[in-house]
């Protein structure tokens, strides 16, 4: 049997951390088993589903490179199929039309609540043979078995049993003719040949209802794996108030997809004490029996540590592709005005923690300086600093080879001749050529800025600070 998993988000919001972990685990298990991974958009909630959310989900999946083998499928494009199956259930007596008004159902629930009973539909229309006018509204309910239990072995939670007497007759088609989530999911999984359903444990209560529908359809019941929730840094359920919980927000904040994937895989799964995993290692090692039952705690500091690790350890070319995205976001559209982004990565990967930070620091290489950092100016632009800039301008103008080693050698001669430390040479020059006293080695910095721009910026600084 070929393993086939799916990720089936509802597009009522952006893809958040919990959903991304579900997608990752489903993807990894399919890849580990050399199976298939399906992307399905469950957009039956027409009021809350938006195209913006659909686009954000797909963009997030592409950024994380969780590439799907089939899809994306859209439930709203499968309504004819759902109606076909519902008609079959009606014909077989496994579903029925319910004419109960909302007022009757609400009153029933209030009565049950007052008596301390479980609030559930009472089956009033199950065997109702009264006449109804053609225009009288109705819903269609699934006829849930009266006796017995629904039992399944969850790959994380173990054996679960629920008495059928505790389940009511689920609405599978609304009064407007649209099918409902719990029904569509079953038909989709059946039609798409899904063998393993990996999802959040907020769906556990839906599973017994869905299993009964699978059985009524004569469809194979997939293996279920319900993942424990993710908690925030403070121990509470992860939510928007914890900050960047949207996947694309992490991209905007400067995290690499490799870092986020590595972090997500450790939220509820482990392989010994190993913390850092390449995607290839994740695929090779991932198994469902290694998923933990307990909730996972989100630790932002650990994610930041992983991001710094990947910024330094990944090939500069890989990191540079993401850096370009950040440069574009802050207005750098013509990369020919500055150095190759790979050079920026090599010089800043040890000095920054996020790509957003790296892009901000690299802005001076692609755009002209409009101001000088006041704190740096106050600390380093002292008496004699302008004379140092003049010496540097004269020396560097005559330099035949524009590389970091040659530049550093000439600046060391200036420091020696003036009998001052390199800091009193390098720091005023950093301010002159980048606007800030923070940058890589001064030779590397000038190499990144380029010969012509470096000399022009030193001339400008002499004019500005010498006035």
XYZ file of C-alpha atoms in Angstrom:
467
model
C 0.000 0.000 0.000
C 1.346 3.408 -0.962
C 1.246 5.917 1.886
C -0.688 9.049 1.045
C -1.029 12.003 3.405
C -2.666 15.379 3.071
C -2.585 18.874 4.469
C -6.036 20.400 4.390
C -6.172 23.946 5.814
C -9.281 26.094 5.944
C -8.539 29.479 4.301
C -10.144 31.579 7.022
C -6.789 33.088 8.004
C -3.085 32.890 7.325
C -1.015 29.738 7.838
C 0.165 29.747 11.441
C 2.790 27.756 13.298
C 0.456 24.924 14.319
C -0.738 24.412 10.760
C 2.800 24.620 9.405
C 3.914 21.874 11.803
C 0.977 19.701 10.703
C 1.918 20.284 7.068
C 5.567 19.451 7.805
C 4.777 16.207 9.660
C 2.382 15.095 6.906
C 4.945 15.945 4.231
C 7.801 14.246 6.068
C 5.871 11.036 6.641
C 4.894 10.824 2.972
C 8.497 11.443 1.899
C 9.883 8.994 4.471
C 7.579 6.273 3.111
C 8.216 7.305 -0.505
C 4.516 8.075 -0.780
C 2.403 11.014 -1.946
C 1.522 14.323 -0.281
C -1.709 16.137 -1.162
C -2.611 19.802 -0.612
C -6.337 20.419 -0.199
C -8.036 23.745 0.519
C -11.127 23.219 2.666
C -13.078 26.323 1.674
C -16.672 25.256 2.315
C -17.062 28.099 4.828
C -17.795 30.655 2.139
C -18.398 33.532 4.544
C -14.996 33.272 6.230
C -12.817 31.872 3.423
C -10.859 34.458 1.440
C -8.621 34.435 -1.612
C -6.054 36.389 0.404
C -5.838 33.541 2.910
C -5.586 30.948 0.123
C -2.714 32.883 -1.472
C -0.958 33.226 1.896
C -1.232 29.486 2.594
C 0.184 28.566 -0.804
C 2.943 31.201 -0.522
C 3.897 29.826 2.902
C 4.026 26.253 1.644
C 6.200 27.288 -1.299
C 8.541 29.308 0.930
C 8.995 26.312 3.241
C 9.403 24.124 0.132
C 6.754 21.682 1.331
C 5.978 20.775 -2.244
C 2.820 18.770 -2.881
C 2.437 15.876 -5.308
C -1.270 16.504 -5.916
C -3.451 19.591 -5.663
C -4.262 22.061 -4.569
C -7.791 20.680 -4.545
C -10.643 23.025 -3.585
C -13.754 21.709 -1.862
C -15.947 24.384 -3.435
C -15.147 22.842 -6.834
C -16.318 19.406 -5.698
C -19.917 20.196 -4.695
C -21.389 17.976 -7.437
C -19.449 15.022 -6.043
C -20.655 15.705 -2.488
C -24.299 15.935 -3.627
C -23.905 12.655 -5.504
C -22.731 10.906 -2.321
C -25.445 12.556 -0.199
C -28.136 11.391 -2.634
C -26.751 7.860 -2.344
C -26.903 8.015 1.463
C -30.482 9.299 1.295
C -31.479 6.489 -1.059
C -29.915 3.903 1.269
C -31.609 5.346 4.352
C -28.253 6.348 5.864
C -29.196 10.015 5.820
C -32.480 11.906 6.108
C -34.036 15.319 5.632
C -34.538 17.279 8.843
C -37.177 20.022 8.841
C -36.633 21.130 12.434
C -36.433 24.898 12.681
C -33.538 26.687 14.295
C -35.914 27.794 17.034
C -36.859 24.190 17.848
C -33.242 23.032 17.947
C -32.212 26.006 20.124
C -35.103 25.361 22.521
C -34.158 21.671 22.701
C -30.594 22.540 23.616
C -31.709 24.996 26.308
C -33.967 22.352 27.793
C -31.177 19.763 27.802
C -28.787 22.285 29.297
C -31.239 23.107 32.102
C -31.560 19.388 32.913
C -27.803 18.889 32.867
C -27.997 16.654 29.816
C -25.586 16.513 26.892
C -26.760 18.921 24.216
C -27.513 16.889 21.111
C -30.138 16.553 18.399
C -32.939 14.215 19.462
C -33.594 12.547 16.094
C -37.046 14.118 15.786
C -37.078 13.884 11.971
C -35.388 10.480 11.666
C -38.599 8.642 10.886
C -40.864 11.595 10.170
C -43.300 10.777 7.352
C -45.369 13.963 7.543
C -45.953 15.993 4.413
C -43.776 19.046 3.757
C -44.176 21.734 1.111
C -41.504 21.874 -1.633
C -40.297 25.263 -0.439
C -39.987 24.258 3.231
C -36.324 24.525 4.265
C -34.489 21.470 5.524
C -31.021 20.187 6.311
C -29.741 16.696 5.665
C -28.467 14.694 8.619
C -26.339 11.563 8.697
C -28.098 8.693 10.465
C -25.547 7.801 13.120
C -25.629 4.216 14.452
C -27.665 3.878 17.653
C -25.648 1.127 19.289
C -22.092 0.022 19.726
C -18.893 2.022 19.907
C -16.546 3.782 17.533
C -12.998 2.627 18.226
C -9.690 3.558 16.639
C -6.002 3.394 17.480
C -4.487 6.842 17.246
C -0.760 6.845 16.445
C -0.146 9.413 19.193
C -2.992 9.140 21.693
C -3.417 5.383 21.620
C -6.730 3.497 21.718
C -9.843 5.674 21.736
C -13.450 4.516 22.072
C -16.658 6.539 21.951
C -20.182 5.166 22.412
C -22.447 5.823 19.442
C -25.171 6.819 21.893
C -23.060 9.894 22.705
C -23.031 11.058 19.079
C -26.011 12.759 17.474
C -27.050 12.851 13.837
C -24.581 15.189 12.193
C -25.744 17.752 9.618
C -24.021 16.889 6.337
C -25.841 19.429 4.140
C -27.019 22.871 5.198
C -30.382 24.371 4.314
C -28.758 26.367 1.505
C -27.605 23.131 -0.117
C -23.912 23.381 0.785
C -22.185 20.356 2.347
C -20.530 20.595 5.741
C -16.899 20.187 6.754
C -17.069 16.818 8.499
C -18.792 15.220 5.520
C -16.598 16.770 2.824
C -13.442 15.659 4.607
C -14.517 12.036 4.516
C -15.487 12.069 0.836
C -12.238 13.848 -0.070
C -10.043 11.425 1.865
C -11.873 8.508 0.262
C -11.666 9.856 -3.280
C -8.033 10.914 -2.904
C -6.902 7.644 -1.375
C -5.577 9.195 1.852
C -4.080 6.470 4.060
C -2.853 8.574 7.004
C -4.525 11.642 8.491
C -2.081 13.737 10.528
C -3.716 16.765 12.151
C -4.071 18.763 15.358
C -5.768 17.192 18.356
C -8.532 19.780 18.167
C -9.990 17.388 15.567
C -10.108 14.355 17.873
C -13.784 14.893 18.676
C -14.612 14.936 14.960
C -12.899 11.605 14.301
C -15.591 9.192 15.644
C -18.278 10.989 13.602
C -16.120 10.819 10.502
C -15.297 7.151 11.010
C -19.010 6.317 11.025
C -19.416 8.162 7.724
C -16.442 6.276 6.211
C -18.076 2.996 7.207
C -21.489 4.043 5.887
C -19.865 4.795 2.527
C -17.945 1.528 2.479
C -14.727 3.560 2.373
C -11.454 2.473 4.018
C -10.766 4.237 7.308
C -7.357 5.937 7.328
C -4.840 5.788 10.161
C -5.212 8.805 12.461
C -2.430 10.744 14.155
C -3.510 13.687 16.305
C -0.760 16.106 17.314
C -0.734 17.734 20.741
C -1.078 21.501 20.848
C 1.754 24.041 20.839
C 2.085 26.319 23.851
C 3.539 29.811 23.850
C 6.642 30.978 25.720
C 4.409 31.628 28.740
C 2.854 28.142 28.783
C -0.508 29.277 27.418
C -1.967 27.991 24.148
C -0.118 29.589 21.235
C -2.080 32.539 19.885
C -1.672 35.851 18.100
C -0.783 37.600 21.341
C 2.481 35.624 21.408
C 3.703 37.607 18.424
C 4.746 36.226 15.047
C 2.605 33.116 14.710
C 1.951 33.504 10.983
C 4.512 31.685 8.832
C 5.010 34.621 6.475
C 5.519 36.906 9.475
C 8.583 34.834 10.325
C 9.866 35.410 6.818
C 9.250 39.135 7.172
C 11.094 39.092 10.491
C 14.176 37.652 8.789
C 14.093 33.934 9.520
C 15.293 31.338 7.036
C 12.866 28.565 5.997
C 15.479 25.961 6.948
C 15.590 27.339 10.501
C 11.803 27.390 10.868
C 11.451 23.837 9.515
C 14.180 22.579 11.848
C 12.465 24.290 14.761
C 8.992 23.004 13.875
C 10.120 19.390 13.545
C 11.276 19.440 17.172
C 7.862 20.611 18.398
C 6.539 17.187 19.287
C 9.082 14.911 17.596
C 12.601 13.926 18.545
C 15.527 11.724 17.571
C 17.692 11.270 20.612
C 19.246 14.547 21.728
C 19.846 15.842 18.206
C 18.725 19.440 17.699
C 19.932 20.371 14.209
C 18.499 18.468 11.251
C 18.871 18.945 7.537
C 15.726 18.301 5.506
C 17.292 15.069 4.238
C 17.861 13.907 7.820
C 14.288 14.774 8.768
C 12.943 12.670 5.891
C 15.184 9.714 6.685
C 14.515 9.713 10.432
C 10.871 10.788 10.729
C 8.423 8.193 12.065
C 4.982 8.605 13.633
C 5.858 6.526 16.696
C 8.476 9.110 17.716
C 5.841 11.866 18.073
C 5.307 12.837 21.707
C 1.915 12.870 23.441
C 2.555 15.993 25.488
C 2.119 19.585 24.358
C 5.184 21.394 23.005
C 6.449 24.750 24.235
C 7.386 27.396 21.700
C 10.753 28.967 22.498
C 11.548 32.050 20.437
C 15.137 32.189 21.674
C 15.794 28.695 20.390
C 14.364 29.604 16.985
C 16.651 32.658 16.896
C 19.636 30.438 17.753
C 18.766 28.061 14.914
C 18.384 30.950 12.510
C 21.833 32.294 13.400
C 23.232 28.779 12.939
C 21.766 28.411 9.458
C 22.828 31.902 8.404
C 26.414 30.838 9.090
C 26.299 27.209 7.960
C 24.203 27.247 4.792
C 25.917 28.056 1.481
C 26.095 31.833 0.995
C 24.251 31.421 -2.287
C 21.239 29.895 -0.473
C 21.116 32.616 2.168
C 21.648 35.324 -0.452
C 18.442 34.366 -2.282
C 16.466 35.156 0.853
C 18.520 38.298 1.512
C 17.541 39.639 -1.919
C 13.864 39.277 -0.934
C 14.511 41.451 2.131
C 16.520 44.005 0.160
C 13.654 44.302 -2.306
C 11.234 44.929 0.579
C 13.239 47.925 1.803
C 13.538 49.509 -1.610
C 16.620 47.928 -3.189
C 15.487 46.892 -6.643
C 18.705 47.362 -8.614
C 21.331 45.033 -7.161
C 23.892 46.164 -9.734
C 24.366 49.327 -7.657
C 26.097 47.331 -4.934
C 28.037 44.134 -4.266
C 26.986 40.570 -5.001
C 24.570 39.620 -2.165
C 26.669 36.510 -1.522
C 29.557 38.759 -0.458
C 27.217 40.567 1.931
C 26.180 37.240 3.452
C 29.795 36.112 3.903
C 30.706 39.360 5.644
C 27.596 39.749 7.812
C 26.525 36.195 8.726
C 28.561 36.331 11.946
C 27.414 39.857 12.793
C 23.640 39.571 12.410
C 20.928 37.241 13.703
C 18.230 37.741 11.089
C 18.116 38.524 7.385
C 15.997 41.569 8.120
C 18.850 42.920 10.242
C 21.379 41.964 7.570
C 19.408 43.758 4.857
C 19.202 46.928 6.957
C 22.942 46.904 7.581
C 23.626 46.243 3.888
C 21.422 49.095 2.700
C 24.401 51.455 2.625
C 26.002 49.334 -0.112
C 23.088 49.785 -2.494
C 21.846 53.286 -1.632
C 23.576 56.576 -0.909
C 24.129 57.638 2.693
C 21.675 60.307 3.797
C 22.790 60.676 7.416
C 25.497 59.646 9.871
C 24.803 57.741 13.086
C 24.888 60.397 15.861
C 26.254 58.011 18.515
C 29.073 56.864 16.243
C 29.899 60.434 15.254
C 30.016 61.561 18.877
C 32.334 58.713 19.866
C 34.727 58.633 16.922
C 34.746 61.905 15.005
C 37.238 63.678 17.250
C 39.921 66.267 16.614
C 42.254 64.938 13.968
C 39.665 62.551 12.467
C 39.199 64.683 9.353
C 42.996 64.649 8.809
C 42.873 60.844 9.013
C 40.147 60.844 6.350
C 42.292 63.089 4.132
C 45.303 60.777 4.489
C 43.118 57.774 3.691
C 41.653 59.492 0.631
C 45.099 60.265 -0.766
C 46.472 56.792 -0.027
C 43.443 54.857 -1.291
C 43.154 56.971 -4.453
C 46.608 55.726 -5.464
C 45.889 52.093 -4.578
C 46.226 49.871 -7.656
C 44.453 46.757 -6.270
C 41.045 47.219 -4.594
C 40.820 44.263 -2.225
C 40.428 43.991 1.536
C 44.018 42.921 2.208
C 45.550 45.805 0.225
C 43.192 48.355 1.815
C 43.920 47.133 5.362
C 47.667 47.262 4.722
C 47.534 50.909 3.646
C 45.352 51.931 6.584
C 47.766 50.243 9.008
C 50.575 52.380 7.549
C 48.487 55.520 8.211
C 47.917 54.431 11.844
C 51.622 53.701 12.303
C 52.727 57.014 10.763
C 50.287 58.936 12.971
C 51.179 56.804 15.990
C 47.511 56.049 16.736
C 45.505 52.856 17.102
C 43.708 51.334 14.149
C 40.390 52.165 15.791
C 41.041 55.886 15.282
C 41.582 55.184 11.595
C 39.029 52.497 10.889
C 36.077 53.902 12.838
C 36.013 57.392 11.255
C 36.309 55.643 7.883
C 33.419 53.314 8.694
C 31.264 56.307 9.507
C 32.368 57.983 6.288
C 31.638 55.053 3.983
C 28.604 53.392 5.704
C 27.167 56.104 7.948
C 27.675 53.834 10.965
C 30.535 52.712 13.197
C 29.279 49.109 12.968
C 30.385 47.027 9.980
C 32.695 44.142 9.047
C 36.457 44.763 8.864
C 37.153 48.124 7.254
C 38.939 46.535 4.289
C 35.996 44.210 3.642
C 33.585 47.110 4.083
C 35.339 49.282 1.514
C 35.574 46.341 -0.833
C 31.788 45.905 -0.577
C 31.137 49.616 -1.117
C 33.427 49.665 -4.144
C 36.376 51.869 -5.057
C 34.575 54.798 -6.690
C 31.815 55.084 -4.119
C 34.270 54.718 -1.220
C 36.412 57.600 -2.417
C 33.369 59.810 -3.076
C 31.976 59.073 0.366
C 35.270 59.901 2.059
C 35.341 63.218 0.139
C 31.772 63.921 1.255
C 32.610 63.129 4.905
C 35.660 65.412 4.794
C 33.463 68.211 3.540
C 30.736 67.479 6.102
C 32.889 67.077 9.215
C 35.593 69.546 8.190
C 33.156 72.442 7.828
